[in-house]
Amino acid sequence: MTNKQPQYDETFKKNIVALHQNGKTQTELSKEYGISVSAISRWIKLYSEVKVDDNTIMTAKQIKELQKRNAQLEEENIILKKALAIMTPRSGKE
C-alpha cells in the first residue's frame, strides 16, 4: 500500500493562488479542491507575486532562485580572488 501524495502542476498551483488572491479563503479552496490547507499556504508563499521597485513582478520562487544564484556567484568570486592572490607575484618591497 503506497501513501503517495497527489502531484499538482505549477499552473494548477498558480491558479489556486490566484483564486485565493481574489478572495477565496484557504479553507474554502481546501474543501472545494480537496487540497490540504498547508499545501495551499505553501503555494501562496511560493507563488504570490511581489512588485519590485522598477515595477517588475516576481514570485517568491524566482526571488529564492536569484538568492541562490547570487550566493553561488559570491562563492566563485571569493575563489577567484584567492586564486589571483596565489598566482600574482609579490614585489620584494613589501
Coordinates of C-alpha atoms in Angstrom, one line a residue:
M1 CA 0.0 0.0 0.0
T2 CA 1.6 3.3 -1.1
N3 CA 0.8 6.6 0.6
K4 CA 1.6 8.7 -2.4
Q5 CA 0.5 12.4 -2.3
P6 CA -1.1 13.8 -5.4
Q7 CA 1.2 15.8 -7.7
Y8 CA -0.1 19.1 -9.0
D9 CA 1.5 21.0 -11.8
E10 CA 2.7 24.6 -11.5
T11 CA -0.2 26.1 -13.5
F12 CA -2.7 24.5 -11.2
K13 CA -0.9 25.8 -8.1
K14 CA -0.8 29.3 -9.6
N15 CA -4.5 29.1 -10.3
I16 CA -5.2 28.2 -6.7
V17 CA -3.1 31.1 -5.5
A18 CA -4.9 33.5 -7.9
L19 CA -8.3 32.3 -6.5
H20 CA -7.0 33.0 -3.0
Q21 CA -5.8 36.5 -4.0
N22 CA -9.3 37.1 -5.5
G23 CA -11.0 36.5 -2.2
K24 CA -11.4 32.7 -1.6
T25 CA -10.2 31.5 1.8
Q26 CA -7.7 28.7 2.2
T27 CA -10.4 26.7 3.9
E28 CA -12.8 27.2 1.0
L29 CA -10.1 26.2 -1.5
S30 CA -9.2 23.2 0.5
K31 CA -12.8 21.9 0.7
E32 CA -13.5 22.7 -3.0
Y33 CA -10.4 21.1 -4.5
G34 CA -9.5 18.5 -1.9
I35 CA -6.1 20.1 -1.1
S36 CA -4.6 20.4 2.4
V37 CA -4.6 23.9 3.8
S38 CA -0.9 23.5 4.5
A39 CA -0.2 22.8 0.8
I40 CA -2.3 25.9 -0.2
S41 CA -0.4 28.0 2.3
R42 CA 2.9 26.8 0.9
W43 CA 1.8 27.6 -2.6
I44 CA 0.7 31.1 -1.6
K45 CA 4.1 31.8 -0.1
L46 CA 5.8 30.3 -3.2
Y47 CA 3.7 31.9 -6.0
S48 CA 2.4 35.1 -4.6
E49 CA 3.8 38.0 -6.6
V50 CA 6.0 40.8 -5.3
K51 CA 6.4 44.1 -7.1
V52 CA 10.0 45.2 -7.2
D53 CA 10.9 48.9 -7.4
D54 CA 11.2 49.1 -11.2
N55 CA 7.6 47.7 -11.5
T56 CA 8.9 44.2 -12.2
I57 CA 6.7 41.5 -10.7
M58 CA 8.4 38.4 -9.3
T59 CA 7.3 35.4 -7.4
A60 CA 8.9 34.2 -4.1
K61 CA 10.2 31.2 -6.1
Q62 CA 12.0 33.5 -8.5
I63 CA 13.5 35.5 -5.7
K64 CA 14.8 32.4 -4.0
E65 CA 16.4 31.3 -7.3
L66 CA 18.1 34.7 -7.6
Q67 CA 19.3 34.5 -4.0
K68 CA 20.8 31.0 -4.6
R69 CA 22.5 32.2 -7.8
N70 CA 23.8 35.3 -6.0
A71 CA 25.3 33.1 -3.3
Q72 CA 26.9 30.9 -5.9
L73 CA 28.4 33.9 -7.7
E74 CA 29.8 35.3 -4.4
E75 CA 31.4 32.0 -3.6
E76 CA 33.0 31.9 -7.1
N77 CA 34.2 35.5 -6.6
I78 CA 36.0 34.5 -3.4
I79 CA 37.6 31.5 -5.0
L80 CA 38.8 33.7 -7.9
K81 CA 40.2 36.3 -5.6
K82 CA 42.1 33.6 -3.7
A83 CA 43.5 32.2 -6.9
L84 CA 44.6 35.6 -8.1
A85 CA 46.4 36.2 -4.8
I86 CA 48.2 32.9 -5.2
M87 CA 49.2 33.5 -8.8
T88 CA 50.2 37.2 -8.5
P89 CA 53.9 37.6 -7.8
R90 CA 54.7 39.8 -4.9
S91 CA 57.3 42.5 -5.1
G92 CA 60.3 42.4 -2.7
K93 CA 59.4 45.9 -1.3
E94 CA 56.7 44.6 1.0

